Amino acid sequence: IVEAVSQLMRQGTKVILVSSGAVGCGRSVLRKQAALHRTLRDHMKSQEVTEGAGYSAAAAAAGQLALMSLYETLFATQEIEPSQFLVTRRDFVDEACRKNLQHSIQAIMDVGMVPIINENDAVSGNAGYSEVPDGCFSDNDGLAALVAKLVGADCLIMLTDVEGLYDRPPSEAGARLVREVHPASLKDWKFG
């Protein structure tokens, strides 16, 4: 991904990367730190790290640095500097926040850096993942679409674990996988 993004940027294309991975990186960081801070008695009892309330948010906070360090190392091989934007629902529904985000992303791209965008899971706690209001994201696919709209992108390429494009949320009954998209058919679609 880094090599492809770098090649596009060298050809003059402005690229924004919407990425996940902080929670995954953070889980290993939390496990390691928990092991380092357990007492000898805890080790002898073989107590494991528990994943209680707030664990995912803590993992996101712990993993953000590791994830961005990885991106910084990989992009450095291509002589490109990454930047990080952690966003929440507010950044898209509040007009002042939305404009600031838009201008900040544009400024980063104007100097040849790649903006890397992710939900700020440490503070949002993935609150947007259920009962998502119109215009808000419930996952990185939705976030990527909002960012593309925000900056007026010419193209959105998604690498996703979803089978494809559906005519409505895939969790809804009757959702159909769409093989071909025609602009005239979009009026019948439900986005969310």
PDB file of C-alpha atoms in Angstrom:
ATOM      1  CA  ILE A   1       0.000   0.000   0.000  1.00  0.00           C
ATOM      2  CA  VAL A   2       2.789   2.427   0.935  1.00  0.00           C
ATOM      3  CA  GLU A   3       4.629   1.772  -2.331  1.00  0.00           C
ATOM      4  CA  ALA A   4       1.448   2.246  -4.388  1.00  0.00           C
ATOM      5  CA  VAL A   5       0.551   5.461  -2.549  1.00  0.00           C
ATOM      6  CA  SER A   6       4.105   6.746  -3.000  1.00  0.00           C
ATOM      7  CA  GLN A   7       4.090   5.989  -6.713  1.00  0.00           C
ATOM      8  CA  LEU A   8       0.794   7.829  -7.166  1.00  0.00           C
ATOM      9  CA  MET A   9       2.141  10.812  -5.231  1.00  0.00           C
ATOM     10  CA  ARG A  10       5.311  10.930  -7.367  1.00  0.00           C
ATOM     11  CA  GLN A  11       3.032  11.062 -10.415  1.00  0.00           C
ATOM     12  CA  GLY A  12       1.338  14.153  -8.987  1.00  0.00           C
ATOM     13  CA  THR A  13      -1.762  12.526  -7.512  1.00  0.00           C
ATOM     14  CA  LYS A  14      -2.840  13.719  -4.087  1.00  0.00           C
ATOM     15  CA  VAL A  15      -3.591  10.722  -1.870  1.00  0.00           C
ATOM     16  CA  ILE A  16      -5.345  10.355   1.471  1.00  0.00           C
ATOM     17  CA  LEU A  17      -5.042   7.080   3.361  1.00  0.00           C
ATOM     18  CA  VAL A  18      -7.847   6.032   5.714  1.00  0.00           C
ATOM     19  CA  SER A  19      -6.410   3.308   7.876  1.00  0.00           C
ATOM     20  CA  SER A  20      -7.282   1.155  10.833  1.00  0.00           C
ATOM     21  CA  GLY A  21      -4.972  -0.915  12.974  1.00  0.00           C
ATOM     22  CA  ALA A  22      -4.445   1.105  16.131  1.00  0.00           C
ATOM     23  CA  VAL A  23      -6.600  -1.174  18.287  1.00  0.00           C
ATOM     24  CA  GLY A  24      -4.795  -4.258  16.971  1.00  0.00           C
ATOM     25  CA  CYS A  25      -1.377  -2.704  17.579  1.00  0.00           C
ATOM     26  CA  GLY A  26      -2.508  -1.514  20.987  1.00  0.00           C
ATOM     27  CA  ARG A  27      -3.673  -4.911  22.183  1.00  0.00           C
ATOM     28  CA  SER A  28      -0.129  -6.276  21.967  1.00  0.00           C
ATOM     29  CA  VAL A  29       1.250  -3.126  23.642  1.00  0.00           C
ATOM     30  CA  LEU A  30      -1.234  -3.483  26.504  1.00  0.00           C
ATOM     31  CA  ARG A  31      -0.457  -7.204  26.929  1.00  0.00           C
ATOM     32  CA  LYS A  32       3.283  -6.474  27.042  1.00  0.00           C
ATOM     33  CA  GLN A  33       2.900  -3.625  29.535  1.00  0.00           C
ATOM     34  CA  ALA A  34       0.546  -5.653  31.726  1.00  0.00           C
ATOM     35  CA  ALA A  35       3.090  -8.493  31.798  1.00  0.00           C
ATOM     36  CA  LEU A  36       5.888  -6.100  32.744  1.00  0.00           C
ATOM     37  CA  HIS A  37       3.877  -4.622  35.604  1.00  0.00           C
ATOM     38  CA  ARG A  38       2.511  -7.786  37.142  1.00  0.00           C
ATOM     39  CA  THR A  39       3.999  -8.915  40.401  1.00  0.00           C
ATOM     40  CA  LEU A  40       5.774 -12.244  40.821  1.00  0.00           C
ATOM     41  CA  ARG A  41       2.701 -13.474  42.710  1.00  0.00           C
ATOM     42  CA  ASP A  42       0.492 -12.528  39.718  1.00  0.00           C
ATOM     43  CA  HIS A  43       2.847 -14.408  37.370  1.00  0.00           C
ATOM     44  CA  MET A  44       2.702 -17.482  39.589  1.00  0.00           C
ATOM     45  CA  LYS A  45      -1.111 -17.346  39.546  1.00  0.00           C
ATOM     46  CA  SER A  46      -1.005 -16.951  35.736  1.00  0.00           C
ATOM     47  CA  GLN A  47      -3.428 -14.053  35.747  1.00  0.00           C
ATOM     48  CA  GLU A  48      -4.210 -12.858  32.247  1.00  0.00           C
ATOM     49  CA  VAL A  49      -4.998  -9.369  31.034  1.00  0.00           C
ATOM     50  CA  THR A  50      -8.747  -8.841  31.082  1.00  0.00           C
ATOM     51  CA  GLU A  51     -10.567  -6.964  28.381  1.00  0.00           C
ATOM     52  CA  GLY A  52     -13.129  -5.026  30.396  1.00  0.00           C
ATOM     53  CA  ALA A  53     -14.892  -1.758  29.787  1.00  0.00           C
ATOM     54  CA  GLY A  54     -12.711   0.757  28.022  1.00  0.00           C
ATOM     55  CA  TYR A  55     -10.199  -1.844  26.851  1.00  0.00           C
ATOM     56  CA  SER A  56     -10.673  -1.136  23.128  1.00  0.00           C
ATOM     57  CA  ALA A  57     -10.353   2.615  23.687  1.00  0.00           C
ATOM     58  CA  ALA A  58      -7.208   2.031  25.757  1.00  0.00           C
ATOM     59  CA  ALA A  59      -5.865  -0.280  23.040  1.00  0.00           C
ATOM     60  CA  ALA A  60      -6.514   2.432  20.444  1.00  0.00           C
ATOM     61  CA  ALA A  61      -4.638   4.995  22.525  1.00  0.00           C
ATOM     62  CA  ALA A  62      -1.744   2.601  23.140  1.00  0.00           C
ATOM     63  CA  GLY A  63      -1.617   1.502  19.510  1.00  0.00           C
ATOM     64  CA  GLN A  64      -1.793   4.854  17.705  1.00  0.00           C
ATOM     65  CA  LEU A  65       1.900   5.561  18.254  1.00  0.00           C
ATOM     66  CA  ALA A  66       2.923   2.074  17.128  1.00  0.00           C
ATOM     67  CA  LEU A  67       0.758   2.305  14.004  1.00  0.00           C
ATOM     68  CA  MET A  68       2.041   5.735  13.031  1.00  0.00           C
ATOM     69  CA  SER A  69       5.630   4.698  13.747  1.00  0.00           C
ATOM     70  CA  LEU A  70       5.154   1.850  11.308  1.00  0.00           C
ATOM     71  CA  TYR A  71       3.742   4.187   8.657  1.00  0.00           C
ATOM     72  CA  GLU A  72       6.528   6.706   9.276  1.00  0.00           C
ATOM     73  CA  THR A  73       9.168   4.003   8.808  1.00  0.00           C
ATOM     74  CA  LEU A  74       7.552   2.627   5.647  1.00  0.00           C
ATOM     75  CA  PHE A  75       6.950   6.043   4.057  1.00  0.00           C
ATOM     76  CA  ALA A  76      10.515   7.126   4.950  1.00  0.00           C
ATOM     77  CA  THR A  77      11.783   4.462   2.530  1.00  0.00           C
ATOM     78  CA  GLN A  78       9.873   6.376  -0.144  1.00  0.00           C
ATOM     79  CA  GLU A  79      10.992   9.821   1.107  1.00  0.00           C
ATOM     80  CA  ILE A  80       7.435  10.824   1.961  1.00  0.00           C
ATOM     81  CA  GLU A  81       6.287  12.160   5.317  1.00  0.00           C
ATOM     82  CA  PRO A  82       2.978  10.956   6.732  1.00  0.00           C
ATOM     83  CA  SER A  83       0.677  12.992   8.949  1.00  0.00           C
ATOM     84  CA  GLN A  84      -2.059  11.832  11.265  1.00  0.00           C
ATOM     85  CA  PHE A  85      -5.659  12.972  11.599  1.00  0.00           C
ATOM     86  CA  LEU A  86      -7.778  11.359  14.311  1.00  0.00           C
ATOM     87  CA  VAL A  87     -11.409  12.278  13.763  1.00  0.00           C
ATOM     88  CA  THR A  88     -14.722  11.862  15.530  1.00  0.00           C
ATOM     89  CA  ARG A  89     -18.330  12.345  14.497  1.00  0.00           C
ATOM     90  CA  ARG A  90     -18.097  16.001  15.569  1.00  0.00           C
ATOM     91  CA  ASP A  91     -15.478  16.718  12.884  1.00  0.00           C
ATOM     92  CA  PHE A  92     -18.101  15.998  10.226  1.00  0.00           C
ATOM     93  CA  VAL A  93     -21.266  17.425  11.800  1.00  0.00           C
ATOM     94  CA  ASP A  94     -19.913  20.689  13.223  1.00  0.00           C
ATOM     95  CA  GLU A  95     -19.411  23.202  10.395  1.00  0.00           C
ATOM     96  CA  ALA A  96     -16.340  24.887  11.938  1.00  0.00           C
ATOM     97  CA  CYS A  97     -14.674  21.534  12.652  1.00  0.00           C
ATOM     98  CA  ARG A  98     -15.485  20.262   9.152  1.00  0.00           C
ATOM     99  CA  LYS A  99     -13.970  23.338   7.493  1.00  0.00           C
ATOM    100  CA  ASN A 100     -10.881  23.148   9.696  1.00  0.00           C
ATOM    101  CA  LEU A 101     -10.433  19.464   8.873  1.00  0.00           C
ATOM    102  CA  GLN A 102     -10.870  20.165   5.163  1.00  0.00           C
ATOM    103  CA  HIS A 103      -8.329  23.003   5.165  1.00  0.00           C
ATOM    104  CA  SER A 104      -5.836  21.056   7.292  1.00  0.00           C
ATOM    105  CA  ILE A 105      -5.969  18.006   5.026  1.00  0.00           C
ATOM    106  CA  GLN A 106      -5.530  20.220   1.972  1.00  0.00           C
ATOM    107  CA  ALA A 107      -2.546  22.017   3.531  1.00  0.00           C
ATOM    108  CA  ILE A 108      -0.859  18.690   4.291  1.00  0.00           C
ATOM    109  CA  MET A 109      -1.384  17.461   0.724  1.00  0.00           C
ATOM    110  CA  ASP A 110      -0.201  20.784  -0.731  1.00  0.00           C
ATOM    111  CA  VAL A 111       3.245  20.289   0.829  1.00  0.00           C
ATOM    112  CA  GLY A 112       3.536  16.716  -0.471  1.00  0.00           C
ATOM    113  CA  MET A 113       2.700  14.816   2.689  1.00  0.00           C
ATOM    114  CA  VAL A 114       0.227  11.941   2.941  1.00  0.00           C
ATOM    115  CA  PRO A 115      -2.611  12.415   5.442  1.00  0.00           C
ATOM    116  CA  ILE A 116      -3.432   9.221   7.320  1.00  0.00           C
ATOM    117  CA  ILE A 117      -6.922   9.387   8.779  1.00  0.00           C
ATOM    118  CA  ASN A 118      -8.607   7.194  11.363  1.00  0.00           C
ATOM    119  CA  GLU A 119     -11.420   7.467  13.858  1.00  0.00           C
ATOM    120  CA  ASN A 120     -10.208   8.661  17.241  1.00  0.00           C
ATOM    121  CA  ASP A 121     -11.300   5.456  18.963  1.00  0.00           C
ATOM    122  CA  ALA A 122      -9.639   6.474  22.223  1.00  0.00           C
ATOM    123  CA  VAL A 123     -12.198   9.248  22.752  1.00  0.00           C
ATOM    124  CA  SER A 124     -15.123   8.129  20.614  1.00  0.00           C
ATOM    125  CA  GLY A 125     -15.007   4.578  21.960  1.00  0.00           C
ATOM    126  CA  ASN A 126     -16.414   3.448  18.610  1.00  0.00           C
ATOM    127  CA  ALA A 127     -19.620   5.154  19.665  1.00  0.00           C
ATOM    128  CA  GLY A 128     -20.487   5.547  16.011  1.00  0.00           C
ATOM    129  CA  TYR A 129     -20.655   1.801  15.412  1.00  0.00           C
ATOM    130  CA  SER A 130     -24.329   1.453  16.320  1.00  0.00           C
ATOM    131  CA  GLU A 131     -27.251   3.728  15.564  1.00  0.00           C
ATOM    132  CA  VAL A 132     -25.200   5.838  13.183  1.00  0.00           C
ATOM    133  CA  PRO A 133     -26.820   9.196  12.365  1.00  0.00           C
ATOM    134  CA  ASP A 134     -27.022  10.159   8.705  1.00  0.00           C
ATOM    135  CA  GLY A 135     -23.703  11.480   7.444  1.00  0.00           C
ATOM    136  CA  CYS A 136     -21.604   9.768  10.103  1.00  0.00           C
ATOM    137  CA  PHE A 137     -19.312   6.780   9.862  1.00  0.00           C
ATOM    138  CA  SER A 138     -19.683   3.383  11.426  1.00  0.00           C
ATOM    139  CA  ASP A 139     -16.448   1.943  10.027  1.00  0.00           C
ATOM    140  CA  ASN A 140     -13.485   2.973   7.892  1.00  0.00           C
ATOM    141  CA  ASP A 141     -15.411   2.370   4.661  1.00  0.00           C
ATOM    142  CA  GLY A 142     -17.924   5.000   5.723  1.00  0.00           C
ATOM    143  CA  LEU A 143     -15.165   7.248   7.028  1.00  0.00           C
ATOM    144  CA  ALA A 144     -13.331   7.016   3.697  1.00  0.00           C
ATOM    145  CA  ALA A 145     -16.504   8.008   1.843  1.00  0.00           C
ATOM    146  CA  LEU A 146     -17.013  11.020   4.126  1.00  0.00           C
ATOM    147  CA  VAL A 147     -13.398  12.120   3.693  1.00  0.00           C
ATOM    148  CA  ALA A 148     -13.623  11.713  -0.090  1.00  0.00           C
ATOM    149  CA  LYS A 149     -16.738  13.891  -0.123  1.00  0.00           C
ATOM    150  CA  LEU A 150     -15.154  16.431   2.219  1.00  0.00           C
ATOM    151  CA  VAL A 151     -12.142  17.022  -0.029  1.00  0.00           C
ATOM    152  CA  GLY A 152     -13.982  16.605  -3.346  1.00  0.00           C
ATOM    153  CA  ALA A 153     -11.946  13.553  -4.325  1.00  0.00           C
ATOM    154  CA  ASP A 154     -12.003  12.426  -7.942  1.00  0.00           C
ATOM    155  CA  CYS A 155     -11.674   8.784  -6.928  1.00  0.00           C
ATOM    156  CA  LEU A 156     -12.136   6.565  -3.871  1.00  0.00           C
ATOM    157  CA  ILE A 157     -10.402   3.197  -3.741  1.00  0.00           C
ATOM    158  CA  MET A 158     -11.343   0.944  -0.840  1.00  0.00           C
ATOM    159  CA  LEU A 159      -9.504  -2.133   0.335  1.00  0.00           C
ATOM    160  CA  THR A 160     -12.102  -3.706   2.563  1.00  0.00           C
ATOM    161  CA  ASP A 161     -13.290  -6.917   4.152  1.00  0.00           C
ATOM    162  CA  VAL A 162     -16.817  -6.323   2.809  1.00  0.00           C
ATOM    163  CA  GLU A 163     -17.717  -8.525  -0.176  1.00  0.00           C
ATOM    164  CA  GLY A 164     -18.549  -5.533  -2.339  1.00  0.00           C
ATOM    165  CA  LEU A 165     -20.994  -2.698  -2.815  1.00  0.00           C
ATOM    166  CA  TYR A 166     -24.522  -3.317  -1.566  1.00  0.00           C
ATOM    167  CA  ASP A 167     -27.712  -1.438  -2.392  1.00  0.00           C
ATOM    168  CA  ARG A 168     -28.297  -0.949   1.357  1.00  0.00           C
ATOM    169  CA  PRO A 169     -26.425  -1.882   4.537  1.00  0.00           C
ATOM    170  CA  PRO A 170     -25.504  -5.579   4.188  1.00  0.00           C
ATOM    171  CA  SER A 171     -26.976  -6.310   7.622  1.00  0.00           C
ATOM    172  CA  GLU A 172     -30.474  -5.383   6.389  1.00  0.00           C
ATOM    173  CA  ALA A 173     -32.791  -8.033   4.996  1.00  0.00           C
ATOM    174  CA  GLY A 174     -32.900  -8.046   1.223  1.00  0.00           C
ATOM    175  CA  ALA A 175     -29.523  -6.324   0.776  1.00  0.00           C
ATOM    176  CA  ARG A 176     -28.173  -7.149  -2.687  1.00  0.00           C
ATOM    177  CA  LEU A 177     -24.577  -7.184  -3.879  1.00  0.00           C
ATOM    178  CA  VAL A 178     -24.261  -4.730  -6.777  1.00  0.00           C
ATOM    179  CA  ARG A 179     -22.193  -5.855  -9.756  1.00  0.00           C
ATOM    180  CA  GLU A 180     -22.438  -2.641 -11.770  1.00  0.00           C
ATOM    181  CA  VAL A 181     -23.252   0.936 -10.788  1.00  0.00           C
ATOM    182  CA  HIS A 182     -25.153   3.343 -12.995  1.00  0.00           C
ATOM    183  CA  PRO A 183     -25.756   6.907 -11.762  1.00  0.00           C
ATOM    184  CA  ALA A 184     -29.490   6.660 -12.539  1.00  0.00           C
ATOM    185  CA  SER A 185     -29.861   3.728 -10.113  1.00  0.00           C
ATOM    186  CA  LEU A 186     -28.384   5.603  -7.127  1.00  0.00           C
ATOM    187  CA  LYS A 187     -31.750   7.213  -6.264  1.00  0.00           C
ATOM    188  CA  ASP A 188     -33.028   3.802  -5.126  1.00  0.00           C
ATOM    189  CA  TRP A 189     -30.135   3.145  -2.771  1.00  0.00           C
ATOM    190  CA  LYS A 190     -29.984   3.568   0.967  1.00  0.00           C
ATOM    191  CA  PHE A 191     -26.617   4.836   2.206  1.00  0.00           C
ATOM    192  CA  GLY A 192     -25.461   4.194   5.730  1.00  0.00           C
TER     193      GLY A 192
END
